[in-house]
Each structure stands twice: as C-alpha cells, then as structure tokens.
CSV table of C-alpha atoms in Angstrom, one decimal:
chain,number,residue,atom,x,y,z
A,1,MET,CA,67.3,-6.0,51.7
A,2,THR,CA,66.8,-2.1,52.2
A,3,ASP,CA,64.1,-0.6,54.5
A,4,ARG,CA,63.4,2.5,52.3
A,5,TYR,CA,60.8,3.9,54.5
A,6,ALA,CA,63.1,3.8,57.6
A,7,SER,CA,65.9,5.6,55.4
A,8,PHE,CA,63.3,8.2,54.1
A,9,VAL,CA,62.0,9.3,57.7
A,10,GLN,CA,65.6,10.0,59.0
A,11,THR,CA,65.7,13.1,56.0
A,12,GLY,CA,64.0,16.3,56.7
A,13,ALA,CA,61.0,15.8,54.6
A,14,GLY,CA,60.6,12.5,56.1
A,15,ARG,CA,60.7,13.8,59.6
A,16,THR,CA,57.9,16.5,58.7
A,17,LEU,CA,55.8,13.9,57.0
A,18,VAL,CA,56.1,11.3,60.0
A,19,LYS,CA,55.1,14.3,62.5
A,20,ARG,CA,52.3,15.6,60.5
A,21,LEU,CA,50.5,12.2,59.5
A,22,GLY,CA,51.4,10.3,62.6
A,23,LEU,CA,53.2,7.6,61.1
A,24,PRO,CA,55.4,5.2,62.5
A,25,ASP,CA,58.7,6.5,63.3
A,26,PRO,CA,61.6,4.1,63.1
A,27,PRO,CA,64.3,5.4,65.1
A,28,ARG,CA,68.2,5.4,64.5
A,29,LEU,CA,69.4,2.0,66.8
A,30,ARG,CA,72.4,2.0,68.6
A,31,ARG,CA,74.4,-1.1,67.6
A,32,HIS,CA,77.7,-2.4,68.8
A,33,THR,CA,80.7,-1.4,67.1
A,34,PRO,CA,84.1,-2.9,68.5
A,35,GLY,CA,85.8,-0.1,71.1
A,36,ASP,CA,82.5,1.5,71.9
A,37,PRO,CA,81.9,2.4,75.4
A,38,LEU,CA,79.7,0.2,77.5
A,39,VAL,CA,77.1,3.0,77.4
A,40,PRO,CA,77.4,6.7,76.1
A,41,GLY,CA,76.6,8.3,79.5
A,42,PRO,CA,75.9,8.0,83.2
A,43,VAL,CA,73.6,5.0,84.7
A,44,LEU,CA,71.0,5.8,87.2
A,45,LEU,CA,71.2,2.8,89.6
A,46,GLY,CA,68.2,2.3,92.2
A,47,SER,CA,67.1,-0.1,94.7
A,48,SER,CA,64.1,-1.3,96.4
A,49,ALA,CA,64.3,-1.3,100.4
A,50,GLY,CA,66.0,-4.4,101.2
A,51,GLY,CA,67.2,-5.3,97.4
A,52,ARG,CA,70.1,-7.8,97.3
A,53,LEU,CA,71.3,-6.9,93.8
A,54,ALA,CA,72.2,-3.1,93.8
A,55,GLU,CA,75.5,-3.8,95.1
A,56,PRO,CA,77.0,-6.5,93.0
A,57,VAL,CA,75.4,-4.6,89.9
A,58,GLY,CA,77.2,-1.7,91.0
A,59,LYS,CA,80.5,-3.5,91.3
A,60,VAL,CA,80.2,-4.7,87.8
A,61,LEU,CA,79.4,-1.4,86.4
A,62,THR,CA,82.2,0.5,88.3
A,63,ALA,CA,84.6,-1.9,87.3
A,64,ALA,CA,83.5,-1.8,83.6
A,65,GLY,CA,84.1,2.2,83.7
A,66,VAL,CA,80.4,3.1,84.1
A,67,GLU,CA,79.6,6.3,85.5
A,68,LEU,CA,76.9,5.4,88.4
A,69,VAL,CA,74.6,7.9,89.6
A,70,ASP,CA,72.5,7.4,93.0
A,71,PRO,CA,68.9,8.6,92.6
A,72,ALA,CA,69.3,10.9,95.8
A,73,ALA,CA,71.5,12.7,93.8
A,74,ALA,CA,69.8,13.1,90.9
A,75,THR,CA,68.2,16.4,91.2
A,76,ASP,CA,69.2,18.1,88.1
A,77,PRO,CA,66.3,18.0,85.9
A,78,THR,CA,67.9,18.4,82.9
A,79,ALA,CA,70.2,15.3,83.5
A,80,ARG,CA,70.2,12.7,81.0
A,81,PHE,CA,71.0,9.1,81.3
A,82,ALA,CA,72.3,6.1,79.2
A,83,ALA,CA,70.0,3.7,81.5
A,84,LEU,CA,68.1,3.2,84.2
A,85,VAL,CA,68.8,0.1,86.3
A,86,TYR,CA,66.6,-0.8,89.4
A,87,ASP,CA,67.1,-3.6,91.8
A,88,ALA,CA,63.4,-4.7,92.5
A,89,SER,CA,64.4,-7.8,94.6
A,90,GLY,CA,63.6,-6.4,98.0
A,91,ILE,CA,59.7,-5.9,97.0
A,92,THR,CA,57.9,-8.2,98.9
A,93,ASP,CA,54.1,-7.2,98.4
A,94,SER,CA,51.8,-5.6,96.1
A,95,THR,CA,52.1,-2.2,98.0
A,96,GLY,CA,55.9,-2.2,97.7
A,97,LEU,CA,55.4,-1.5,93.9
A,98,ARG,CA,55.0,1.9,94.5
A,99,GLN,CA,58.8,2.2,94.9
A,100,LEU,CA,58.8,1.2,90.9
A,101,TYR,CA,56.5,4.1,90.3
A,102,ASP,CA,58.7,6.8,92.5
A,103,PHE,CA,61.8,5.6,90.8
A,104,PHE,CA,60.9,5.6,87.2
A,105,HIS,CA,58.2,8.1,86.9
A,106,PRO,CA,60.8,11.3,87.3
A,107,GLN,CA,63.2,9.4,84.8
A,108,ALA,CA,60.6,8.6,82.3
A,109,ARG,CA,61.8,11.6,79.7
A,110,ALA,CA,65.4,11.5,81.0
A,111,LEU,CA,66.9,8.5,79.2
A,112,LEU,CA,69.2,9.3,75.8
A,113,PRO,CA,68.1,7.8,72.7
A,114,SER,CA,68.7,4.2,72.4
A,115,GLY,CA,68.6,4.1,76.3
A,116,ARG,CA,68.3,1.0,78.5
A,117,VAL,CA,66.1,0.0,81.2
A,118,ILE,CA,67.0,-3.0,83.3
A,119,VAL,CA,65.0,-4.1,86.3
A,120,LEU,CA,66.4,-7.0,88.3
A,121,GLY,CA,64.1,-9.3,90.7
A,122,THR,CA,63.7,-12.7,92.1
A,123,PRO,CA,62.2,-15.7,90.2
A,124,PRO,CA,58.6,-15.7,91.8
A,125,ALA,CA,58.9,-19.7,92.3
A,126,GLU,CA,61.8,-18.8,94.7
A,127,CYS,CA,59.7,-16.1,96.7
A,128,GLY,CA,59.2,-16.8,100.2
A,129,SER,CA,55.4,-16.2,100.3
A,130,PRO,CA,52.6,-15.9,97.8
A,131,ARG,CA,52.6,-12.0,98.1
A,132,GLU,CA,56.3,-11.7,97.3
A,133,ALA,CA,55.7,-14.1,94.3
A,134,THR,CA,52.8,-11.8,93.2
A,135,ALA,CA,54.7,-8.8,93.6
A,136,GLN,CA,57.8,-10.1,91.5
A,137,ARG,CA,55.6,-11.4,88.7
A,138,ALA,CA,54.3,-8.0,88.6
A,139,LEU,CA,57.5,-6.7,87.2
A,140,GLU,CA,56.8,-8.3,83.6
A,141,GLY,CA,54.2,-6.1,83.2
A,142,LEU,CA,56.2,-3.0,84.0
A,143,THR,CA,58.9,-3.8,81.9
A,144,ARG,CA,57.0,-4.8,78.8
A,145,SER,CA,55.1,-1.4,79.1
A,146,ILE,CA,58.0,0.7,79.4
A,147,GLY,CA,59.4,-0.9,76.2
A,148,LYS,CA,56.4,0.3,74.6
A,149,GLU,CA,56.1,3.6,75.8
A,150,PHE,CA,59.4,5.4,75.9
A,151,GLY,CA,60.1,5.0,72.4
A,152,ARG,CA,63.3,6.4,70.6
A,153,GLY,CA,65.0,3.2,70.5
A,154,VAL,CA,64.8,2.6,74.1
A,155,THR,CA,64.7,-1.3,75.4
A,156,ALA,CA,63.4,-2.6,78.6
A,157,GLN,CA,64.1,-6.0,80.1
A,158,LEU,CA,63.4,-7.8,83.3
A,159,VAL,CA,66.2,-10.1,84.8
A,160,TYR,CA,65.4,-12.6,87.5
A,161,VAL,CA,68.4,-13.8,89.4
A,162,THR,CA,67.9,-16.9,91.6
A,163,LYS,CA,68.9,-16.8,95.1
A,164,ALA,CA,70.8,-20.1,94.7
A,165,GLY,CA,74.7,-20.6,94.9
A,166,ASP,CA,76.6,-17.5,93.7
A,167,ALA,CA,74.2,-16.5,91.0
A,168,GLY,CA,73.9,-12.8,92.6
A,169,THR,CA,77.9,-12.3,92.2
A,170,PRO,CA,79.4,-10.0,89.8
A,171,VAL,CA,80.7,-12.6,87.8
A,172,SER,CA,77.4,-14.4,87.2
A,173,LEU,CA,75.5,-11.1,86.4
A,174,GLU,CA,78.3,-9.4,84.3
A,175,SER,CA,77.8,-11.1,81.0
A,176,THR,CA,74.0,-10.3,80.8
A,177,LEU,CA,74.4,-6.8,82.2
A,178,ARG,CA,77.2,-6.1,79.6
A,179,PHE,CA,75.1,-7.5,76.8
A,180,LEU,CA,71.6,-5.6,77.8
A,181,LEU,CA,73.5,-2.2,78.4
A,182,SER,CA,75.5,-2.3,75.2
A,183,GLY,CA,74.5,-2.0,71.4
A,184,ARG,CA,74.4,-5.5,71.0
A,185,SER,CA,70.9,-5.8,72.1
A,186,ALA,CA,69.5,-3.0,70.0
A,187,TYR,CA,66.7,-5.2,68.9
A,188,VAL,CA,66.3,-7.0,72.1
A,189,SER,CA,63.2,-5.6,74.2
A,190,GLY,CA,60.5,-6.5,76.6
A,191,GLN,CA,62.6,-9.7,77.5
A,192,VAL,CA,62.3,-11.8,80.7
A,193,ILE,CA,65.8,-13.4,81.6
A,194,ARG,CA,66.7,-15.6,83.9
A,195,VAL,CA,70.4,-16.1,85.7
A,196,GLY,CA,70.6,-19.2,87.4
A,197,ALA,CA,73.3,-21.0,89.4
A,198,GLY,CA,75.5,-22.1,86.6
A,199,THR,CA,79.2,-21.4,86.4
A,200,ALA,CA,80.3,-18.4,84.5
A,201,THR,CA,83.8,-17.5,83.9
A,202,ALA,CA,85.0,-14.1,82.9
A,203,PRO,CA,87.2,-13.3,80.0
A,204,ALA,CA,90.6,-11.9,80.0
A,205,ASP,CA,89.4,-9.3,77.6
A,206,TRP,CA,85.5,-8.4,77.3
A,207,ASP,CA,86.3,-7.1,73.7
A,208,ARG,CA,87.0,-10.9,72.8
A,209,PRO,CA,85.0,-13.0,75.1
A,210,LEU,CA,85.2,-16.0,72.7
A,211,ASP,CA,89.0,-16.4,73.0
A,212,GLY,CA,90.2,-20.2,72.7
A,213,GLN,CA,86.7,-21.3,72.2
A,214,VAL,CA,85.7,-23.7,69.2
A,215,VAL,CA,82.2,-22.9,67.9
A,216,LEU,CA,80.1,-25.0,65.6
A,217,VAL,CA,77.5,-23.0,63.5
A,218,THR,CA,75.3,-24.8,61.3
A,219,GLY,CA,73.3,-23.1,58.1
A,220,ALA,CA,76.4,-20.7,58.3
A,221,ALA,CA,76.6,-20.0,54.4
A,222,ARG,CA,74.3,-16.9,54.2
A,223,GLY,CA,72.1,-14.6,56.0
A,224,ILE,CA,71.9,-15.0,60.0
A,225,GLY,CA,74.3,-18.0,59.9
A,226,ALA,CA,76.7,-15.8,58.0
A,227,ALA,CA,76.5,-12.8,60.3
A,228,LEU,CA,76.9,-15.5,63.4
A,229,ALA,CA,80.1,-16.7,62.0
A,230,ARG,CA,81.3,-13.0,61.6
A,231,VAL,CA,80.3,-12.0,65.3
A,232,LEU,CA,81.9,-15.3,66.7
A,233,ALA,CA,85.1,-14.9,64.9
A,234,ARG,CA,85.1,-10.9,65.9
A,235,ASP,CA,84.9,-12.2,69.9
A,236,GLY,CA,87.7,-14.7,69.4
A,237,ALA,CA,86.0,-17.8,68.2
A,238,THR,CA,87.7,-20.7,66.1
A,239,VAL,CA,84.5,-21.0,64.1
A,240,VAL,CA,83.2,-24.4,62.4
A,241,ALA,CA,81.0,-23.2,59.7
A,242,LEU,CA,78.5,-26.2,58.5
A,243,ASP,CA,76.1,-26.1,55.6
A,244,ILE,CA,74.6,-28.2,52.9
A,245,PRO,CA,76.9,-29.2,49.9
A,246,ALA,CA,74.6,-26.9,47.4
A,247,ALA,CA,76.2,-23.9,49.3
A,248,GLY,CA,79.6,-25.0,49.1
A,249,ASP,CA,80.9,-22.1,47.6
A,250,GLU,CA,79.1,-19.5,49.8
A,251,LEU,CA,80.3,-21.6,52.9
A,252,ALA,CA,83.5,-21.7,51.8
A,253,ALA,CA,83.8,-17.9,51.2
A,254,VAL,CA,82.2,-17.3,54.8
A,255,ALA,CA,84.8,-19.5,56.7
A,256,ASN,CA,87.8,-17.8,54.9
A,257,GLU,CA,86.6,-14.5,55.8
A,258,VAL,CA,86.7,-15.4,59.6
A,259,GLY,CA,89.5,-17.7,59.6
A,260,GLY,CA,87.2,-21.0,60.5
A,261,SER,CA,86.8,-24.0,58.6
A,262,ALA,CA,83.9,-25.2,56.3
A,263,VAL,CA,82.1,-28.5,56.7
A,264,GLN,CA,79.8,-29.4,54.0
A,265,LEU,CA,77.4,-31.8,55.4
A,266,ASP,CA,73.4,-32.5,55.0
A,267,LEU,CA,72.1,-32.6,58.6
A,268,THR,CA,69.4,-35.0,57.4
A,269,ALA,CA,71.6,-37.6,56.2
A,270,PRO,CA,71.3,-40.8,58.6
A,271,ASP,CA,75.1,-40.7,59.4
A,272,ALA,CA,75.6,-36.9,59.7
A,273,PRO,CA,75.8,-36.7,63.3
A,274,THR,CA,78.5,-39.5,63.5
A,275,ARG,CA,80.4,-37.7,60.7
A,276,LEU,CA,80.1,-34.4,62.3
A,277,ALA,CA,81.3,-35.7,65.6
A,278,GLU,CA,84.1,-37.5,64.0
A,279,HIS,CA,85.3,-34.2,62.2
A,280,LEU,CA,85.3,-32.2,65.6
A,281,ALA,CA,87.0,-34.8,67.6
A,282,SER,CA,89.8,-35.2,64.8
A,283,ARG,CA,90.4,-31.6,64.3
A,284,HIS,CA,89.6,-29.9,67.6
A,285,GLY,CA,89.3,-32.6,70.3
A,286,ARG,CA,86.0,-30.7,71.2
A,287,VAL,CA,83.2,-28.3,70.6
A,288,ASP,CA,82.6,-25.7,73.2
A,289,VAL,CA,79.7,-24.3,71.6
A,290,VAL,CA,77.1,-25.6,69.2
A,291,VAL,CA,74.8,-23.0,67.3
A,292,HIS,CA,71.9,-24.8,65.8
A,293,ASN,CA,70.9,-22.1,63.4
A,294,ALA,CA,70.4,-24.4,60.2
A,295,GLY,CA,66.4,-24.3,59.3
A,296,ILE,CA,64.1,-24.1,56.3
A,297,THR,CA,60.7,-23.1,55.4
A,298,ARG,CA,58.3,-25.0,52.9
A,299,ASP,CA,55.1,-22.8,53.3
A,300,LYS,CA,51.4,-24.2,52.6
A,301,THR,CA,48.5,-24.0,54.6
A,302,LEU,CA,48.0,-27.3,56.4
A,303,GLY,CA,45.4,-28.3,54.2
A,304,ARG,CA,47.1,-28.0,51.2
A,305,MET,CA,50.4,-29.2,52.8
A,306,ASP,CA,51.9,-32.6,51.3
A,307,ALA,CA,53.9,-35.0,53.7
A,308,ASP,CA,57.1,-34.2,52.3
A,309,ARG,CA,56.8,-30.5,53.2
A,310,TRP,CA,56.0,-31.4,57.0
A,311,ASP,CA,58.8,-34.0,57.1
A,312,SER,CA,61.4,-32.2,55.8
A,313,VAL,CA,60.7,-28.9,58.1
A,314,ILE,CA,60.4,-31.1,61.1
A,315,ASP,CA,63.6,-32.8,60.3
A,316,VAL,CA,65.9,-30.1,59.4
A,317,ASN,CA,64.5,-27.6,62.3
A,318,LEU,CA,63.9,-30.1,65.2
A,319,SER,CA,64.8,-33.5,64.8
A,320,SER,CA,68.4,-32.9,63.2
A,321,GLN,CA,69.2,-31.0,66.5
A,322,GLU,CA,68.2,-33.7,68.8
A,323,ARG,CA,70.4,-36.2,66.9
A,324,ILE,CA,73.4,-33.8,66.8
A,325,ASN,CA,73.0,-33.0,70.5
A,326,HIS,CA,72.6,-37.0,71.7
A,327,VAL,CA,75.8,-38.0,69.6
A,328,LEU,CA,77.9,-34.9,71.0
A,329,LEU,CA,76.8,-35.3,74.2
A,330,GLU,CA,77.0,-39.1,74.3
A,331,ARG,CA,80.7,-38.9,73.0
A,332,ASP,CA,81.3,-36.0,75.6
A,333,LEU,CA,82.6,-33.6,72.8
A,334,ILE,CA,80.8,-30.9,74.7
A,335,PRO,CA,82.8,-30.3,78.0
A,336,ALA,CA,81.7,-29.0,81.2
A,337,GLY,CA,81.3,-25.4,80.6
A,338,GLY,CA,79.9,-25.8,77.2
A,339,ARG,CA,76.8,-24.0,75.8
A,340,ILE,CA,74.4,-25.0,73.2
A,341,VAL,CA,72.0,-22.4,71.6
A,342,SER,CA,69.2,-23.0,69.2
A,343,VAL,CA,67.3,-20.7,67.0
A,344,SER,CA,63.5,-20.9,67.3
A,345,SER,CA,61.1,-18.2,66.0
A,346,ILE,CA,58.1,-16.0,67.1
A,347,ALA,CA,56.2,-18.4,64.8
A,348,GLY,CA,57.0,-21.0,67.5
A,349,ILE,CA,55.3,-18.6,70.1
A,350,ALA,CA,52.5,-17.1,68.1
A,351,GLY,CA,51.9,-19.3,65.0
A,352,ASN,CA,51.8,-18.0,61.7
A,353,ARG,CA,49.4,-18.9,58.8
A,354,GLY,CA,50.7,-21.2,56.2
A,355,GLN,CA,53.4,-22.3,58.5
A,356,THR,CA,51.8,-25.0,60.6
A,357,ASN,CA,55.2,-27.2,59.7
A,358,TYR,CA,57.5,-24.2,60.4
A,359,ALA,CA,55.9,-23.0,63.7
A,360,THR,CA,55.5,-26.7,65.0
A,361,SER,CA,59.4,-27.2,64.6
A,362,LYS,CA,60.1,-23.9,66.0
A,363,ALA,CA,57.9,-24.5,69.2
A,364,GLY,CA,59.4,-28.0,69.6
A,365,VAL,CA,62.8,-26.1,69.7
A,366,ILE,CA,61.4,-24.2,72.8
A,367,GLY,CA,60.3,-27.7,74.1
A,368,LEU,CA,63.9,-28.8,73.6
A,369,VAL,CA,65.1,-25.9,76.0
A,370,ASP,CA,62.6,-26.4,78.4
A,371,SER,CA,63.1,-30.1,78.6
A,372,LEU,CA,66.8,-30.8,78.1
A,373,SER,CA,68.3,-27.4,79.7
A,374,PRO,CA,67.7,-28.7,83.5
A,375,VAL,CA,69.3,-32.2,82.4
A,376,LEU,CA,72.3,-30.1,81.0
A,377,ARG,CA,72.5,-28.2,83.8
A,378,GLU,CA,74.0,-31.1,85.8
A,379,ARG,CA,76.7,-31.7,83.5
A,380,GLY,CA,77.5,-28.0,83.5
A,381,ILE,CA,76.3,-27.2,80.2
A,382,SER,CA,73.8,-24.3,79.2
A,383,LEU,CA,71.2,-24.7,76.6
A,384,ASN,CA,69.0,-21.4,75.4
A,385,ALA,CA,67.1,-20.4,72.3
A,386,VAL,CA,66.7,-17.1,70.6
A,387,ALA,CA,63.4,-16.7,68.7
A,388,PRO,CA,63.9,-13.9,65.8
A,389,GLY,CA,61.1,-12.0,64.6
A,390,PHE,CA,61.0,-9.7,61.5
A,391,ILE,CA,64.4,-9.8,60.3
A,392,GLU,CA,65.7,-8.4,57.0
A,393,THR,CA,67.0,-11.4,54.9
A,394,ARG,CA,66.4,-12.6,51.6
A,395,LEU,CA,63.7,-15.0,53.0
A,396,THR,CA,61.7,-11.9,54.0
A,397,ALA,CA,62.3,-10.0,51.2
A,398,ARG,CA,60.1,-12.3,49.5
A,399,ILE,CA,56.9,-11.4,51.5
A,400,PRO,CA,54.6,-9.6,49.6
A,401,LEU,CA,54.7,-5.9,50.2
A,402,MET,CA,52.1,-5.2,52.5
A,403,ILE,CA,52.6,-8.0,54.8
A,404,ARG,CA,56.2,-7.3,54.9
A,405,GLU,CA,55.5,-3.6,56.0
A,406,ALA,CA,53.3,-4.9,58.6
A,407,GLY,CA,55.9,-7.4,59.9
A,408,ARG,CA,58.5,-4.5,59.7
A,409,ARG,CA,56.3,-1.6,61.6
A,410,MET,CA,54.4,-4.0,64.1
A,411,ASN,CA,57.0,-3.6,67.1
A,412,SER,CA,58.4,-1.2,69.4
A,413,MET,CA,61.3,-0.2,67.2
A,414,ALA,CA,58.7,0.3,64.2
A,415,GLN,CA,61.4,-1.4,61.9
A,416,GLY,CA,62.8,-5.0,60.8
A,417,GLY,CA,66.0,-6.3,62.5
A,418,LEU,CA,69.1,-7.2,61.1
A,419,PRO,CA,71.1,-10.6,61.0
A,420,VAL,CA,73.6,-9.2,63.2
A,421,ASP,CA,71.0,-8.4,66.1
A,422,VAL,CA,70.4,-12.2,66.1
A,423,ALA,CA,74.1,-13.1,65.9
A,424,GLU,CA,74.9,-10.8,68.6
A,425,THR,CA,72.4,-12.1,71.1
A,426,ILE,CA,73.6,-15.6,70.2
A,427,GLY,CA,77.4,-14.4,70.9
A,428,TRP,CA,76.2,-13.4,74.4
A,429,LEU,CA,74.5,-16.8,75.2
A,430,SER,CA,77.8,-18.2,73.8
A,431,TRP,CA,80.3,-16.6,75.9
A,432,PRO,CA,81.6,-18.7,79.0
A,433,ALA,CA,80.8,-15.8,81.2
A,434,SER,CA,77.0,-16.6,80.2
A,435,GLY,CA,77.3,-20.0,81.9
A,436,ALA,CA,74.9,-19.1,84.4
A,437,VAL,CA,72.0,-18.2,81.8
A,438,SER,CA,70.2,-21.3,80.8
A,439,GLY,CA,66.8,-22.5,80.1
A,440,ASN,CA,66.0,-19.1,78.3
A,441,VAL,CA,64.1,-18.4,75.1
A,442,VAL,CA,64.9,-14.8,74.1
A,443,ARG,CA,63.0,-12.9,71.5
A,444,VAL,CA,64.9,-10.9,68.9
A,445,CYS,CA,62.0,-8.9,67.9
A,446,GLY,CA,61.9,-5.4,68.5
A,447,GLN,CA,59.3,-6.3,71.3
A,448,SER,CA,56.9,-7.5,68.2
A,449,LEU,CA,53.3,-7.2,69.0
A,450,LEU,CA,52.8,-10.8,67.6
A,451,GLY,CA,52.9,-13.2,70.9
A,452,ALA,CA,53.5,-10.3,73.3
C-alpha cells in the first residue's frame, strides 16, 4: 500500500506546503541494505561519573569500525553525529540527572537525519537504593521525550543492562547495539529494552547472523510473514514457512523465493502441534527459532460480536501459540540457546474499539512473555514479543481513509511502518547473539501516541 501523502511531501511543492501550513512532515527513514556501514558517521559516546557500560560499548563499536568521539573533544559546533550514546549507569540519585542535560543539550541539533540516541542504565529493581532506582527509572522519560522532540527520523531508546553475570560484556551487548544503531531499527523508537544474563553467541559474520539456524515462521504466506521469511533467509536462516492450506500457492511462492520449505497446516486443528513437531523432527531434528506470526482479525464491537468471532481469534492468535510451545518444548525440539518470538500488537497495550477479541489475544501474548520467559530462561531459551503499530499491509488498506490517515500520522515518524520493519526487529530477537535479550515486548510503531 502506497502512502501518497508521504511521497508528496518529498517533492518541492510538498515541502513548501508542509512548511506553510504546519502539516505532518514524514521524514525519509534510513532502512537497512546489506553492505551498509553500521552508522553513516561518527558516534559521540559519553558516560556519567562511575558508569560501568561505556567501556564495553566502546569496545563493541570500535570493533565494528565505528568512529568514536569523546564529548571532551567535541568542540566543533558544526560537527554532526550519526548517534549519541550515553552510559547513565553511574547516576545514583536525582541530582545526578543533571549529567544527562549536560551531555544532550549541546548536541540536540547535532544529529544527522535518521540519527540514533541510546541511553544505557541499570534496571531499577537491581539498584542498591531507592534513590538510585528513582534516578534510573527517570531515564525512561528522557528517552521517550527525545524520541518525540528531535524529529527527522531520529530514534531514541533506553537499554537497561543487568549487573548479573556477564551481561555487561561486549558479546551480550553487541546484538542490541548493532540493531538499534543500524537501519534495521528505522521504525522502533521510545522503547525500553532489557539485556539480561542469558548466553549470547556472536556470529562469524554479522551480515549473516542466522547462519546454520532453522527458523519456523507461522503465517508466512503474505504481509509481515512473507517479509519475515525474506529477512531471516537473507540473514542466513533455513526457513520453514507455515500457513493454512488455503494460502498454499502464496506460501509455496514465498518458500521457493527464500530457498526454504513450506508447511500447509491449520494451527487450530487438534493434531496440529504434534504434526508440526513430527515434521520438524524428521526434516531438521530441531528448530532454533520459533516465530509466532500467524494471526487473524474478526472485528465487531463486543455487544455485536458472536461467539465464533471471539473463539477463533483467541484460538489462532494466542491458544495455538501455547499449544505449539508446549509440544516443541516437551519434545526438546527447541535446544538450549533457542529463541521464541511472538507477535503482539499495540492493540494489546492500548485496546482498540471493535477489537476486544483481538486486543485480548494480543495482550495475552504479552502475558505469555511475562509468565513463560523466566521459566524458559532456566533452559537457556529466550522469549520476546514485538508489538506492531500501524503497518502498511493489505489489512490496514481496508481501514476507512480518515482513520487510516490518523493511524499513519499519530506517531513520531508521521508515517506508517513497513512489514520489513517488523521483520527486522524479529530478526534481531532471533539472532543467537541476542540470547541475553529475553522477556521484552518491543513496539514497532514509530513511537505511536497510542498507549505511549
């Protein structure tokens, strides 16, 4: 689906009209292309007094070929940066928050278009005192506000890094830093990401971080699922693409395109989990990554909704995930180091009129992450979810014009996202190098005003 308004504002006449009338101004976002440098310019790396993360971050970025600049040396007022990265882990009380102002205030206009802001801190629950926890929680307000203020496609994220184990080492941090700094995170902003103490395995080649991995993608025939299959295959995965028999032709086309295999299966069938497990066991012996993307909508207001609409949405969007997880885990088909990624929605966070069934199912996915991720962590398996906002698909193309335009513009990017934006985020969570990232729900919504 084409966003004609976003295309128009990139023209000369469009630029003039936007400035004159104060209309929404969708920036041209920097998205990932294989072979791109991690960032298109130097990165300013700062730290609070006593910060524990600047050193490992510096090692990661230097090894990735990034030009680092020390704030003390940033005296040229015309200098421009691809990213501002700040280690706030040393801030132990509210008075220390002034250090954030001192770092960001002089550089607020120094970011290149589609620049990146990353603030690193300590999870408040791990802080040594209430005052330290208060100061670390305050970082969320800073990053979310920066994401709304800086404009021009700039994204801002907060990364809480646990003190436990080796989570502060370069290996544990690298996948998250690479994702957030790159064009892969073009439509992800205002997010809080937690890096824990799980095992992370760096790839031999960061251009193919899924080499040797078997990845199952449900709902792979079209839209986000098809984009997922392409991104995961591009990153080196062997893709098992699954969808319902009615979508068989489209599914086969996607599987052939990415050099994967197609599985036609109705996930609501009583024997579906067993049949899927047997297929994976016989063909691959395991599945390293399970991506629960399959989902449906059956919209009606609750008072007008029949029971079948309610039951079918809950069954496909939530219960089928639980059943599949149970069988695959029971049969040890997801090995230690495996990853599960589920697709939720901002409807599950903010609710949506006419979608009580859908919002319930997607909130349930978030509950699944909250409740199951601690259990799976003991088995060395990570579990995360992504929550897309307004994404340009055939489903959103059916939304009435005015509601559709509101969905596109009511976010910090003033535009809808693309299926590839969701796919890139799931790709990052699927990397073996992201094993220390678990229990997260990452919104892919351009920092939507809904639920913010």
